[in-house]
XYZ file of C-alpha atoms in Angstrom:
241
model
C 97.260 146.342 200.957
C 100.599 146.672 199.245
C 100.824 147.546 195.565
C 102.529 144.272 194.750
C 99.805 142.265 196.493
C 97.088 144.228 194.663
C 98.675 143.541 191.260
C 98.980 139.875 192.102
C 95.288 139.650 192.958
C 94.237 141.510 189.774
C 96.355 139.306 187.531
C 94.895 136.156 189.031
C 91.362 137.479 188.436
C 92.033 138.201 184.764
C 93.773 134.934 183.970
C 92.189 133.073 180.988
C 92.765 129.380 180.468
C 94.313 128.532 177.068
C 93.523 125.013 175.712
C 96.559 122.864 175.076
C 97.643 122.301 171.440
C 98.323 118.739 170.253
C 101.960 117.801 169.738
C 101.356 117.297 165.944
C 98.646 117.493 163.321
C 98.063 114.471 161.054
C 98.233 115.595 157.431
C 96.471 112.427 156.322
C 93.449 113.459 158.383
C 93.421 117.121 157.422
C 94.224 116.681 153.659
C 91.843 114.192 152.020
C 92.626 112.525 148.670
C 92.424 114.883 145.719
C 91.440 113.836 142.218
C 93.648 115.350 139.565
C 91.774 115.420 136.282
C 93.235 115.856 132.823
C 91.877 115.709 129.299
C 91.653 112.470 127.367
C 95.224 111.631 126.346
C 96.429 109.420 123.523
C 98.641 106.428 124.271
C 99.178 104.784 120.863
C 98.407 106.084 117.367
C 98.415 104.347 113.964
C 99.911 106.094 110.951
C 100.007 105.439 107.204
C 102.040 107.157 104.477
C 99.789 108.209 101.587
C 102.776 108.416 99.220
C 103.320 104.670 99.741
C 99.603 103.887 99.609
C 99.402 105.382 96.105
C 102.993 104.914 94.913
C 103.973 105.132 91.252
C 107.389 103.749 90.261
C 108.997 104.705 86.922
C 109.566 101.697 84.608
C 107.116 99.708 86.727
C 103.892 101.656 87.087
C 101.335 101.845 89.878
C 102.789 100.043 92.918
C 100.855 100.751 96.135
C 102.284 99.263 99.301
C 100.663 98.538 102.623
C 102.377 100.413 105.415
C 101.608 101.072 109.050
C 103.482 102.794 111.841
C 102.612 102.751 115.544
C 103.649 105.657 117.763
C 103.767 105.456 121.580
C 103.143 108.689 123.519
C 104.376 109.076 127.128
C 102.250 111.170 129.474
C 104.623 114.137 129.268
C 107.957 115.201 127.781
C 109.259 115.590 124.251
C 110.038 112.030 123.071
C 107.893 109.362 121.370
C 108.752 105.869 120.116
C 107.768 104.451 116.706
C 107.801 101.114 114.904
C 106.755 100.694 111.270
C 106.350 98.025 108.600
C 105.991 98.369 104.812
C 104.849 95.522 102.570
C 104.335 95.149 98.805
C 103.948 92.025 96.697
C 103.297 92.987 93.072
C 104.069 90.240 90.530
C 103.358 90.630 86.817
C 104.798 87.437 85.325
C 103.884 88.166 81.707
C 105.775 91.461 81.763
C 108.560 90.214 84.083
C 107.772 93.047 86.496
C 108.060 92.555 90.243
C 107.881 94.867 93.252
C 108.256 92.786 96.416
C 109.486 94.771 99.408
C 109.574 94.077 103.166
C 110.826 96.973 105.267
C 110.977 97.365 109.074
C 111.771 100.710 110.697
C 112.327 101.928 114.271
C 112.260 105.625 115.102
C 112.847 107.918 118.084
C 111.189 111.335 117.821
C 111.718 114.563 119.702
C 108.949 117.134 119.393
C 110.133 120.702 119.884
C 106.993 121.540 121.871
C 107.110 119.932 125.322
C 104.530 119.149 127.962
C 103.268 116.019 126.273
C 101.521 117.872 123.437
C 103.391 115.944 120.696
C 102.256 118.340 117.983
C 104.063 120.693 115.627
C 107.644 120.293 114.328
C 109.846 117.354 115.341
C 113.244 115.804 114.661
C 113.681 112.012 114.576
C 116.429 109.408 114.266
C 115.632 106.097 112.543
C 117.112 102.721 111.592
C 115.667 100.302 109.035
C 116.143 96.877 107.484
C 114.881 95.850 104.028
C 114.500 92.708 101.918
C 113.454 93.127 98.289
C 112.965 91.565 94.871
C 112.483 94.130 92.087
C 112.122 93.556 88.346
C 111.444 96.002 85.513
C 111.830 93.666 82.516
C 113.216 90.288 81.393
C 116.768 91.666 81.599
C 116.510 94.061 84.555
C 115.902 92.490 87.953
C 117.524 92.717 91.391
C 117.231 90.717 94.586
C 118.865 91.577 97.907
C 118.847 92.910 101.453
C 119.859 96.228 102.934
C 119.803 98.526 105.913
C 120.212 102.155 106.762
C 119.929 104.968 109.279
C 119.320 108.681 109.224
C 117.361 111.708 110.415
C 113.802 112.846 109.718
C 112.414 116.364 109.939
C 108.652 116.658 110.085
C 105.619 118.646 111.169
C 102.299 117.420 112.612
C 99.022 119.358 112.712
C 95.456 118.582 113.840
C 92.728 117.871 111.299
C 89.784 117.960 113.709
C 88.756 119.652 116.944
C 89.488 116.634 119.143
C 92.973 116.305 117.690
C 92.746 112.521 117.327
C 93.148 112.799 113.532
C 96.317 114.494 112.347
C 98.213 115.287 109.155
C 101.978 114.940 109.041
C 104.612 115.968 106.500
C 108.132 114.543 106.689
C 111.430 114.254 104.839
C 114.201 111.768 105.706
C 117.913 111.983 104.887
C 120.428 109.250 105.619
C 122.575 106.378 104.389
C 121.395 103.091 102.894
C 123.652 100.098 102.117
C 122.515 97.024 100.213
C 124.025 93.778 98.922
C 122.251 92.306 95.920
C 122.374 90.150 92.803
C 120.975 91.075 89.386
C 118.854 88.419 87.656
C 117.486 87.824 84.155
C 114.888 85.697 82.388
C 116.613 82.701 80.780
C 120.165 81.361 80.902
C 122.581 84.327 80.647
C 125.429 82.167 79.273
C 123.678 80.106 76.595
C 120.847 82.540 75.958
C 118.366 79.657 76.146
C 114.992 80.627 77.633
C 113.777 77.686 79.655
C 111.132 79.434 81.758
C 113.441 80.139 84.709
C 115.117 83.194 86.189
C 118.896 83.132 86.610
C 121.405 85.321 88.374
C 123.120 87.495 85.771
C 126.515 85.837 86.308
C 128.960 84.800 83.583
C 131.797 83.258 85.597
C 132.433 79.774 86.877
C 129.505 78.356 88.836
C 131.921 76.921 91.422
C 133.094 80.436 92.272
C 129.653 82.036 92.443
C 128.697 83.722 95.702
C 125.349 85.265 96.456
C 125.088 88.987 97.140
C 128.267 89.717 95.241
C 127.198 93.284 94.407
C 127.097 96.244 96.756
C 125.488 99.665 96.543
C 125.565 102.582 98.982
C 123.357 105.651 98.887
C 123.591 108.843 100.925
C 120.923 111.486 100.532
C 117.101 111.657 100.673
C 115.726 108.257 101.710
C 112.019 108.853 102.259
C 109.240 111.433 102.087
C 105.846 111.279 103.708
C 102.349 112.700 103.692
C 100.915 110.804 106.660
C 97.527 110.396 108.256
C 97.676 109.627 111.987
C 94.769 108.419 114.124
C 94.732 107.698 117.867
C 93.644 104.114 118.568
C 94.411 103.599 122.289
C 93.893 106.166 125.067
C 94.976 106.633 128.670
C 92.567 106.889 131.628
C 90.959 110.298 132.001
C 91.990 110.957 135.633
C 94.371 109.898 138.393
C 94.321 110.194 142.218
C 97.164 111.872 144.121
C 97.625 112.381 147.868
């Protein structure tokens, strides 16, 4: 037997059949759905400013105002979105003192800490619109509308283990422009007190125009010691494939 024939016979005896591999493997069959769990996450929180809740105004006195702000938290990132409303309706007719304010504010915040934590220091930009009627005495009253914009620097910290109750400190700086009219008790021209309030205007009535006065302020516009509480939450888990 030749050497080549012997090697051929030996190789045929040792041959082992190898099963055929499929052309592809279905990932949908080999990788079942996985549940990705995460901790309970806040979606919307309500906030109130304690400095407004217990406000004291010089020449007027104790003047608390109802105020609420709602903050929307995305699932991740740095930014949140806020809308707030402040309301007061104090009227002391015998003393001619009034503190009637309606203020609406929109705010965009950027927390320095990312990842959807929304805690710690932040920087915000805001715009606001205001309508007011304020009186300190029979001869000192103002009525008007205004608006402004500016920046807020603040810091938020947890007050409990869950983190759903938080304390926030803030300071706002910006510009505020208002058009207004001063008013007094009684006729400012004749001096006759007839039980009515009049605009403090001494010119011709045919030439009178409302909101003839203007005032602009640039500097500190608000300060806050806030309490924030989560009121709406996201689902606790999601499914990914």
